[in-house]
PDB file of C-alpha atoms in Angstrom:
ATOM      1  CA  MET A 146      59.975  43.579 -39.748  1.00 84.00           C
ATOM      2  CA  GLY A 147      58.056  43.345 -43.012  1.00 90.00           C
ATOM      3  CA  SER A 148      55.153  45.334 -41.599  1.00 93.00           C
ATOM      4  CA  VAL A 149      57.521  47.957 -40.124  1.00 92.00           C
ATOM      5  CA  VAL A 150      59.299  48.531 -43.447  1.00 93.00           C
ATOM      6  CA  GLY A 151      56.078  48.357 -45.465  1.00 95.00           C
ATOM      7  CA  ALA A 152      54.280  50.849 -43.231  1.00 95.00           C
ATOM      8  CA  CYS A 153      57.156  53.352 -43.324  1.00 94.00           C
ATOM      9  CA  TYR A 154      57.474  53.061 -47.108  1.00 94.00           C
ATOM     10  CA  CYS A 155      53.748  53.466 -47.742  1.00 95.00           C
ATOM     11  CA  ALA A 156      53.610  56.422 -45.340  1.00 95.00           C
ATOM     12  CA  GLY A 157      56.163  58.237 -47.496  1.00 95.00           C
ATOM     13  CA  LEU A 158      59.261  57.846 -45.325  1.00 93.00           C
ATOM     14  CA  GLU A 159      62.499  58.255 -47.293  1.00 93.00           C
ATOM     15  CA  LEU A 160      64.188  54.869 -47.617  1.00 89.00           C
ATOM     16  CA  SER A 161      67.575  56.456 -46.849  1.00 93.00           C
ATOM     17  CA  LEU A 162      66.196  57.545 -43.460  1.00 92.00           C
ATOM     18  CA  LEU A 163      64.764  54.092 -42.824  1.00 91.00           C
ATOM     19  CA  GLU A 164      68.172  52.583 -43.618  1.00 93.00           C
ATOM     20  CA  ARG A 165      69.900  54.928 -41.159  1.00 92.00           C
ATOM     21  CA  LEU A 166      67.376  54.020 -38.480  1.00 88.00           C
ATOM     22  CA  ALA A 167      67.970  50.300 -39.039  1.00 89.00           C
ATOM     23  CA  ILE A 168      71.735  50.717 -38.771  1.00 91.00           C
ATOM     24  CA  HIS A 169      72.102  53.305 -36.038  1.00 87.00           C
ATOM     25  CA  ALA A 170      68.982  53.173 -33.842  1.00 83.00           C
ATOM     26  CA  HIS A 171      69.629  51.697 -30.401  1.00 80.00           C
ATOM     27  CA  ARG A 172      67.379  48.851 -29.299  1.00 78.00           C
ATOM     28  CA  SER A 173      66.111  50.958 -26.390  1.00 77.00           C
ATOM     29  CA  LEU A 174      64.278  53.083 -28.967  1.00 80.00           C
ATOM     30  CA  TRP A 175      61.783  50.297 -29.657  1.00 77.00           C
ATOM     31  CA  LEU A 176      62.298  47.593 -27.011  1.00 79.00           C
ATOM     32  CA  ASP A 177      60.511  48.056 -23.697  1.00 85.00           C
ATOM     33  CA  TRP A 178      61.321  45.068 -21.504  1.00 77.00           C
ATOM     34  CA  THR A 179      58.598  43.996 -19.110  1.00 77.00           C
ATOM     35  CA  LEU A 180      57.796  41.214 -16.680  1.00 64.00           C
ATOM     36  CA  PRO A 181      57.301  38.032 -18.751  1.00 69.00           C
ATOM     37  CA  HIS A 182      53.504  38.100 -18.791  1.00 72.00           C
ATOM     38  CA  LYS A 183      52.692  36.729 -22.272  1.00 79.00           C
ATOM     39  CA  GLY A 184      55.906  38.285 -23.602  1.00 80.00           C
ATOM     40  CA  LEU A 185      59.289  39.763 -22.654  1.00 82.00           C
ATOM     41  CA  VAL A 186      58.701  43.037 -24.527  1.00 87.00           C
ATOM     42  CA  ALA A 187      55.566  45.121 -23.977  1.00 87.00           C
ATOM     43  CA  GLY A 188      55.503  46.525 -27.526  1.00 89.00           C
ATOM     44  CA  ASN A 189      54.332  50.005 -26.511  1.00 92.00           C
ATOM     45  CA  LYS A 190      57.612  51.651 -27.526  1.00 94.00           C
ATOM     46  CA  LEU A 191      57.426  50.069 -30.963  1.00 94.00           C
ATOM     47  CA  GLU A 192      53.876  51.337 -31.424  1.00 95.00           C
ATOM     48  CA  GLN A 193      54.889  54.858 -30.342  1.00 96.00           C
ATOM     49  CA  LEU A 194      57.841  54.791 -32.747  1.00 94.00           C
ATOM     50  CA  MET A 195      55.570  53.703 -35.596  1.00 96.00           C
ATOM     51  CA  LEU A 196      53.081  56.457 -34.749  1.00 97.00           C
ATOM     52  CA  LEU A 197      55.956  58.912 -35.150  1.00 95.00           C
ATOM     53  CA  LEU A 198      57.343  57.408 -38.360  1.00 95.00           C
ATOM     54  CA  THR A 199      53.936  57.073 -40.038  1.00 96.00           C
ATOM     55  CA  ARG A 200      52.743  60.466 -38.716  1.00 96.00           C
ATOM     56  CA  LYS A 201      49.773  58.751 -37.063  1.00 97.00           C
ATOM     57  CA  LYS A 202      48.315  57.912 -40.471  1.00 98.00           C
ATOM     58  CA  THR A 203      45.439  55.539 -41.042  1.00 98.00           C
ATOM     59  CA  PHE A 204      45.506  53.073 -43.927  1.00 98.00           C
ATOM     60  CA  ALA A 205      43.247  55.408 -45.915  1.00 98.00           C
ATOM     61  CA  GLN A 206      45.797  58.231 -45.587  1.00 98.00           C
ATOM     62  CA  LEU A 207      48.787  56.289 -46.898  1.00 97.00           C
ATOM     63  CA  GLU A 208      50.498  57.269 -50.143  1.00 95.00           C
ATOM     64  CA  ARG A 209      50.495  53.650 -51.341  1.00 94.00           C
ATOM     65  CA  PRO A 210      48.130  50.732 -50.625  1.00 94.00           C
ATOM     66  CA  LEU A 211      49.161  48.558 -47.691  1.00 96.00           C
ATOM     67  CA  ALA A 212      47.945  45.395 -45.998  1.00 97.00           C
ATOM     68  CA  VAL A 213      49.374  44.137 -42.694  1.00 97.00           C
ATOM     69  CA  VAL A 214      49.026  40.501 -41.645  1.00 97.00           C
ATOM     70  CA  ALA A 215      48.635  39.212 -38.095  1.00 97.00           C
ATOM     71  CA  ALA A 216      47.457  35.933 -36.553  1.00 95.00           C
ATOM     72  CA  ASP A 217      44.686  35.514 -33.985  1.00 97.00           C
ATOM     73  CA  LEU A 218      45.705  32.981 -31.345  1.00 94.00           C
ATOM     74  CA  CYS A 219      42.098  32.466 -30.259  1.00 95.00           C
ATOM     75  CA  SER A 220      40.630  31.491 -33.615  1.00 96.00           C
ATOM     76  CA  GLY A 221      43.807  30.472 -35.439  1.00 93.00           C
ATOM     77  CA  ASN A 222      42.790  32.743 -38.299  1.00 95.00           C
ATOM     78  CA  LYS A 223      44.810  35.116 -40.429  1.00 96.00           C
ATOM     79  CA  ILE A 224      43.869  38.750 -39.781  1.00 97.00           C
ATOM     80  CA  VAL A 225      44.503  41.277 -42.554  1.00 97.00           C
ATOM     81  CA  PHE A 226      44.519  44.931 -41.511  1.00 97.00           C
ATOM     82  CA  ARG A 227      43.496  47.451 -44.191  1.00 97.00           C
ATOM     83  CA  GLU A 228      41.845  50.140 -42.094  1.00 97.00           C
ATOM     84  CA  GLY A 229      42.455  51.990 -38.839  1.00 97.00           C
ATOM     85  CA  LEU A 230      45.766  53.225 -37.459  1.00 97.00           C
ATOM     86  CA  VAL A 231      48.748  51.775 -39.299  1.00 98.00           C
ATOM     87  CA  ALA A 232      50.940  51.819 -36.178  1.00 97.00           C
ATOM     88  CA  ARG A 233      48.438  49.654 -34.301  1.00 97.00           C
ATOM     89  CA  ALA A 234      48.410  47.066 -37.070  1.00 97.00           C
ATOM     90  CA  VAL A 235      52.216  46.998 -37.165  1.00 97.00           C
ATOM     91  CA  ARG A 236      52.260  46.489 -33.401  1.00 96.00           C
ATOM     92  CA  ALA A 237      50.090  43.376 -33.850  1.00 96.00           C
ATOM     93  CA  SER A 238      52.044  42.036 -36.822  1.00 96.00           C
ATOM     94  CA  SER A 239      55.382  42.466 -35.031  1.00 93.00           C
ATOM     95  CA  ALA A 240      54.401  40.508 -31.918  1.00 93.00           C
ATOM     96  CA  ILE A 241      56.759  37.543 -32.235  1.00 89.00           C
ATOM     97  CA  PRO A 242      55.287  34.896 -29.883  1.00 88.00           C
ATOM     98  CA  GLY A 243      57.229  34.661 -26.643  1.00 84.00           C
ATOM     99  CA  ILE A 244      59.168  37.866 -27.337  1.00 86.00           C
ATOM    100  CA  PHE A 245      56.571  40.611 -27.778  1.00 90.00           C
ATOM    101  CA  ARG A 246      53.397  40.678 -25.737  1.00 91.00           C
ATOM    102  CA  PRO A 247      50.388  39.925 -28.007  1.00 93.00           C
ATOM    103  CA  LEU A 248      48.035  42.744 -28.903  1.00 94.00           C
ATOM    104  CA  GLU A 249      44.665  42.044 -27.300  1.00 93.00           C
ATOM    105  CA  GLU A 250      41.621  43.592 -28.977  1.00 89.00           C
ATOM    106  CA  GLU A 251      38.168  42.559 -27.772  1.00 85.00           C
ATOM    107  CA  GLU A 252      38.039  38.781 -28.311  1.00 91.00           C
ATOM    108  CA  ARG A 253      41.227  38.606 -30.381  1.00 96.00           C
ATOM    109  CA  VAL A 254      44.809  37.981 -29.253  1.00 96.00           C
ATOM    110  CA  LEU A 255      47.052  39.011 -32.135  1.00 96.00           C
ATOM    111  CA  VAL A 256      50.630  38.004 -32.886  1.00 95.00           C
ATOM    112  CA  ASP A 257      53.119  38.041 -35.768  1.00 93.00           C
ATOM    113  CA  GLY A 258      51.439  37.136 -39.045  1.00 92.00           C
ATOM    114  CA  SER A 259      54.254  34.759 -39.943  1.00 87.00           C
ATOM    115  CA  VAL A 260      52.600  32.223 -37.633  1.00 87.00           C
ATOM    116  CA  VAL A 261      49.990  31.651 -40.350  1.00 89.00           C
ATOM    117  CA  GLU A 262      51.687  33.109 -43.443  1.00 90.00           C
ATOM    118  CA  ARG A 263      55.450  33.516 -43.350  1.00 87.00           C
ATOM    119  CA  VAL A 264      55.671  35.345 -46.683  1.00 91.00           C
ATOM    120  CA  PRO A 265      52.344  37.145 -47.329  1.00 93.00           C
ATOM    121  CA  ALA A 266      52.272  36.564 -51.085  1.00 94.00           C
ATOM    122  CA  PRO A 267      48.827  34.859 -50.877  1.00 94.00           C
ATOM    123  CA  THR A 268      47.431  37.925 -49.119  1.00 95.00           C
ATOM    124  CA  ALA A 269      48.815  40.170 -51.864  1.00 95.00           C
ATOM    125  CA  ARG A 270      46.901  38.038 -54.381  1.00 94.00           C
ATOM    126  CA  GLU A 271      43.742  38.108 -52.292  1.00 94.00           C
ATOM    127  CA  ILE A 272      43.652  41.905 -52.156  1.00 92.00           C
ATOM    128  CA  GLY A 273      44.042  42.220 -55.926  1.00 93.00           C
ATOM    129  CA  ALA A 274      47.746  42.389 -56.808  1.00 93.00           C
ATOM    130  CA  ASP A 275      48.365  41.504 -60.463  1.00 92.00           C
ATOM    131  CA  ILE A 276      52.104  40.923 -59.965  1.00 95.00           C
ATOM    132  CA  VAL A 277      53.629  39.739 -56.692  1.00 96.00           C
ATOM    133  CA  LEU A 278      57.330  40.188 -55.935  1.00 96.00           C
ATOM    134  CA  ALA A 279      58.078  38.427 -52.655  1.00 95.00           C
ATOM    135  CA  VAL A 280      61.120  38.705 -50.427  1.00 94.00           C
ATOM    136  CA  ASP A 281      62.048  35.568 -48.511  1.00 91.00           C
ATOM    137  CA  VAL A 282      64.762  36.085 -45.898  1.00 87.00           C
ATOM    138  CA  GLY A 283      65.177  32.329 -45.703  1.00 77.00           C
ATOM    139  CA  ILE A 284      64.952  29.375 -43.366  1.00 73.00           C
ATOM    140  CA  TYR A 285      68.452  28.126 -42.651  1.00 71.00           C
ATOM    141  CA  PHE A 286      69.486  24.992 -40.810  1.00 66.00           C
ATOM    142  CA  ASN A 287      73.277  25.165 -40.900  1.00 65.00           C
ATOM    143  CA  ASN A 288      74.018  23.968 -37.369  1.00 67.00           C
ATOM    144  CA  GLN A 289      74.162  27.571 -36.146  1.00 69.00           C
ATOM    145  CA  LYS A 290      73.581  27.662 -32.392  1.00 76.00           C
ATOM    146  CA  PRO A 291      71.067  30.216 -31.061  1.00 73.00           C
ATOM    147  CA  GLN A 292      72.845  33.029 -29.222  1.00 73.00           C
ATOM    148  CA  HIS A 293      69.838  34.999 -28.003  1.00 72.00           C
ATOM    149  CA  ILE A 294      66.285  34.268 -26.860  1.00 76.00           C
ATOM    150  CA  LEU A 295      65.074  35.844 -30.109  1.00 75.00           C
ATOM    151  CA  ASP A 296      67.162  33.296 -32.017  1.00 75.00           C
ATOM    152  CA  VAL A 297      65.629  30.432 -30.027  1.00 79.00           C
ATOM    153  CA  VAL A 298      62.059  31.548 -30.711  1.00 78.00           C
ATOM    154  CA  THR A 299      62.477  32.456 -34.384  1.00 76.00           C
ATOM    155  CA  GLN A 300      64.508  29.347 -35.230  1.00 74.00           C
ATOM    156  CA  SER A 301      61.852  27.219 -33.526  1.00 78.00           C
ATOM    157  CA  ILE A 302      59.165  28.892 -35.638  1.00 76.00           C
ATOM    158  CA  ASP A 303      61.306  28.293 -38.743  1.00 74.00           C
ATOM    159  CA  VAL A 304      61.431  24.566 -38.003  1.00 75.00           C
ATOM    160  CA  MET A 305      57.635  24.459 -37.811  1.00 72.00           C
ATOM    161  CA  GLN A 306      57.213  26.501 -40.986  1.00 72.00           C
ATOM    162  CA  ARG A 307      59.333  24.628 -43.500  1.00 69.00           C
ATOM    163  CA  ASP A 308      56.367  23.236 -45.442  1.00 66.00           C
ATOM    164  CA  LEU A 309      54.080  26.233 -44.859  1.00 67.00           C
ATOM    165  CA  CYS A 310      56.689  28.540 -46.366  1.00 72.00           C
ATOM    166  CA  GLN A 311      56.597  26.738 -49.711  1.00 72.00           C
ATOM    167  CA  TYR A 312      52.831  27.260 -49.952  1.00 75.00           C
ATOM    168  CA  SER A 313      53.265  30.995 -49.351  1.00 81.00           C
ATOM    169  CA  LEU A 314      55.984  31.365 -51.972  1.00 86.00           C
ATOM    170  CA  GLU A 315      53.972  29.557 -54.658  1.00 90.00           C
ATOM    171  CA  ALA A 316      51.626  32.564 -54.787  1.00 92.00           C
ATOM    172  CA  ALA A 317      54.470  34.877 -55.868  1.00 95.00           C
ATOM    173  CA  ASP A 318      55.538  35.580 -59.451  1.00 96.00           C
ATOM    174  CA  ILE A 319      59.138  36.236 -58.424  1.00 97.00           C
ATOM    175  CA  VAL A 320      60.912  35.530 -55.140  1.00 95.00           C
ATOM    176  CA  ILE A 321      63.919  37.598 -54.069  1.00 96.00           C
ATOM    177  CA  SER A 322      66.056  35.598 -51.639  1.00 94.00           C
ATOM    178  CA  PRO A 323      68.907  37.476 -49.918  1.00 95.00           C
ATOM    179  CA  HIS A 324      71.747  35.316 -48.609  1.00 92.00           C
ATOM    180  CA  LEU A 325      71.460  35.773 -44.850  1.00 91.00           C
ATOM    181  CA  GLU A 326      72.772  32.441 -43.624  1.00 86.00           C
ATOM    182  CA  GLU A 327      75.307  34.054 -41.291  1.00 86.00           C
ATOM    183  CA  ILE A 328      72.996  36.723 -39.852  1.00 86.00           C
ATOM    184  CA  ALA A 329      70.818  35.494 -36.993  1.00 77.00           C
ATOM    185  CA  PRO A 330      67.446  37.110 -36.142  1.00 75.00           C
ATOM    186  CA  GLY A 331      68.946  38.828 -33.087  1.00 76.00           C
ATOM    187  CA  HIS A 332      71.891  40.362 -34.972  1.00 83.00           C
ATOM    188  CA  PHE A 333      70.508  43.902 -35.141  1.00 85.00           C
ATOM    189  CA  HIS A 334      74.081  45.230 -35.161  1.00 90.00           C
ATOM    190  CA  ARG A 335      74.510  43.662 -38.621  1.00 93.00           C
ATOM    191  CA  ALA A 336      71.650  45.558 -40.259  1.00 93.00           C
ATOM    192  CA  ALA A 337      73.971  47.163 -42.830  1.00 95.00           C
ATOM    193  CA  GLU A 338      75.110  43.716 -44.008  1.00 96.00           C
ATOM    194  CA  ALA A 339      71.513  42.524 -44.276  1.00 95.00           C
ATOM    195  CA  ILE A 340      70.530  45.592 -46.313  1.00 95.00           C
ATOM    196  CA  LYS A 341      73.467  45.061 -48.677  1.00 97.00           C
ATOM    197  CA  ALA A 342      72.509  41.403 -49.126  1.00 96.00           C
ATOM    198  CA  GLY A 343      68.961  42.464 -49.967  1.00 96.00           C
ATOM    199  CA  GLU A 344      70.166  44.990 -52.543  1.00 97.00           C
ATOM    200  CA  GLU A 345      72.424  42.410 -54.204  1.00 97.00           C
ATOM    201  CA  ALA A 346      69.628  39.831 -54.351  1.00 97.00           C
ATOM    202  CA  ALA A 347      67.207  42.363 -55.852  1.00 97.00           C
ATOM    203  CA  HIS A 348      69.731  43.462 -58.493  1.00 97.00           C
ATOM    204  CA  SER A 349      70.355  39.845 -59.490  1.00 97.00           C
ATOM    205  CA  MET A 350      66.621  39.415 -60.179  1.00 97.00           C
ATOM    206  CA  LEU A 351      66.190  42.576 -62.272  1.00 97.00           C
ATOM    207  CA  PRO A 352      66.324  40.711 -65.635  1.00 97.00           C
ATOM    208  CA  GLN A 353      63.506  38.384 -64.534  1.00 97.00           C
ATOM    209  CA  ILE A 354      61.490  41.305 -63.169  1.00 96.00           C
ATOM    210  CA  GLN A 355      61.900  43.238 -66.416  1.00 96.00           C
ATOM    211  CA  GLU A 356      60.909  40.183 -68.452  1.00 96.00           C
ATOM    212  CA  LEU A 357      57.784  39.720 -66.339  1.00 96.00           C
ATOM    213  CA  LEU A 358      56.775  43.378 -66.676  1.00 94.00           C
ATOM    214  CA  GLU A 359      57.283  43.248 -70.439  1.00 95.00           C
ATOM    215  CA  LYS A 360      55.199  40.095 -70.638  1.00 93.00           C
ATOM    216  CA  GLU A 361      52.388  41.815 -68.742  1.00 91.00           C
ATOM    217  CA  GLY A 362      52.625  44.885 -70.989  1.00 90.00           C
ATOM    218  CA  LEU A 363      53.823  47.160 -68.187  1.00 86.00           C
ATOM    219  CA  LEU A 364      57.086  48.167 -69.885  1.00 81.00           C
TER     220      LEU A 364
END
């Protein structure tokens, strides 16, 4: 989801439109179920939707700089996209293992970047960011039972990433952490609640953000 939102924002899409899409768009708009060969969802619909939303832009054509992170299952390496079609990179970065079919390019088999870097703050540093504001949607273990196959997969990944997540967050100057304990990964119908939680968390961190910007001479 981070790559989807980031790509739309950097392509110049109005955030109010993106919010309406998150709340009102039916899953059939971006989910194309397929026979479970490497994944339950083919991912072609998502790529077509991103081509539409980003107006088929390449990274060089974006209004703001963007990097999209994926993981290569063959080499185990982090792959950072900064050139080519944005929609293609988002397709790779959104391929949650077991849910979306991986994107296969030449010798690479690409999946969701969270496999190697759950919060891509280190990548932001690597590409030259002076200040990194990270958003961590959280890893919660509150005895909540998975209700959907997406919940099973993402909660399993969360269990494996507890320690890795801390490493990623250490690269950030400020971490915004929305309270999403009651919203499971498959709860797309609760997008409005998730957006509100994100807004509240961001507002609560504004004093720290302002202090940091003043310290760096940017205000």
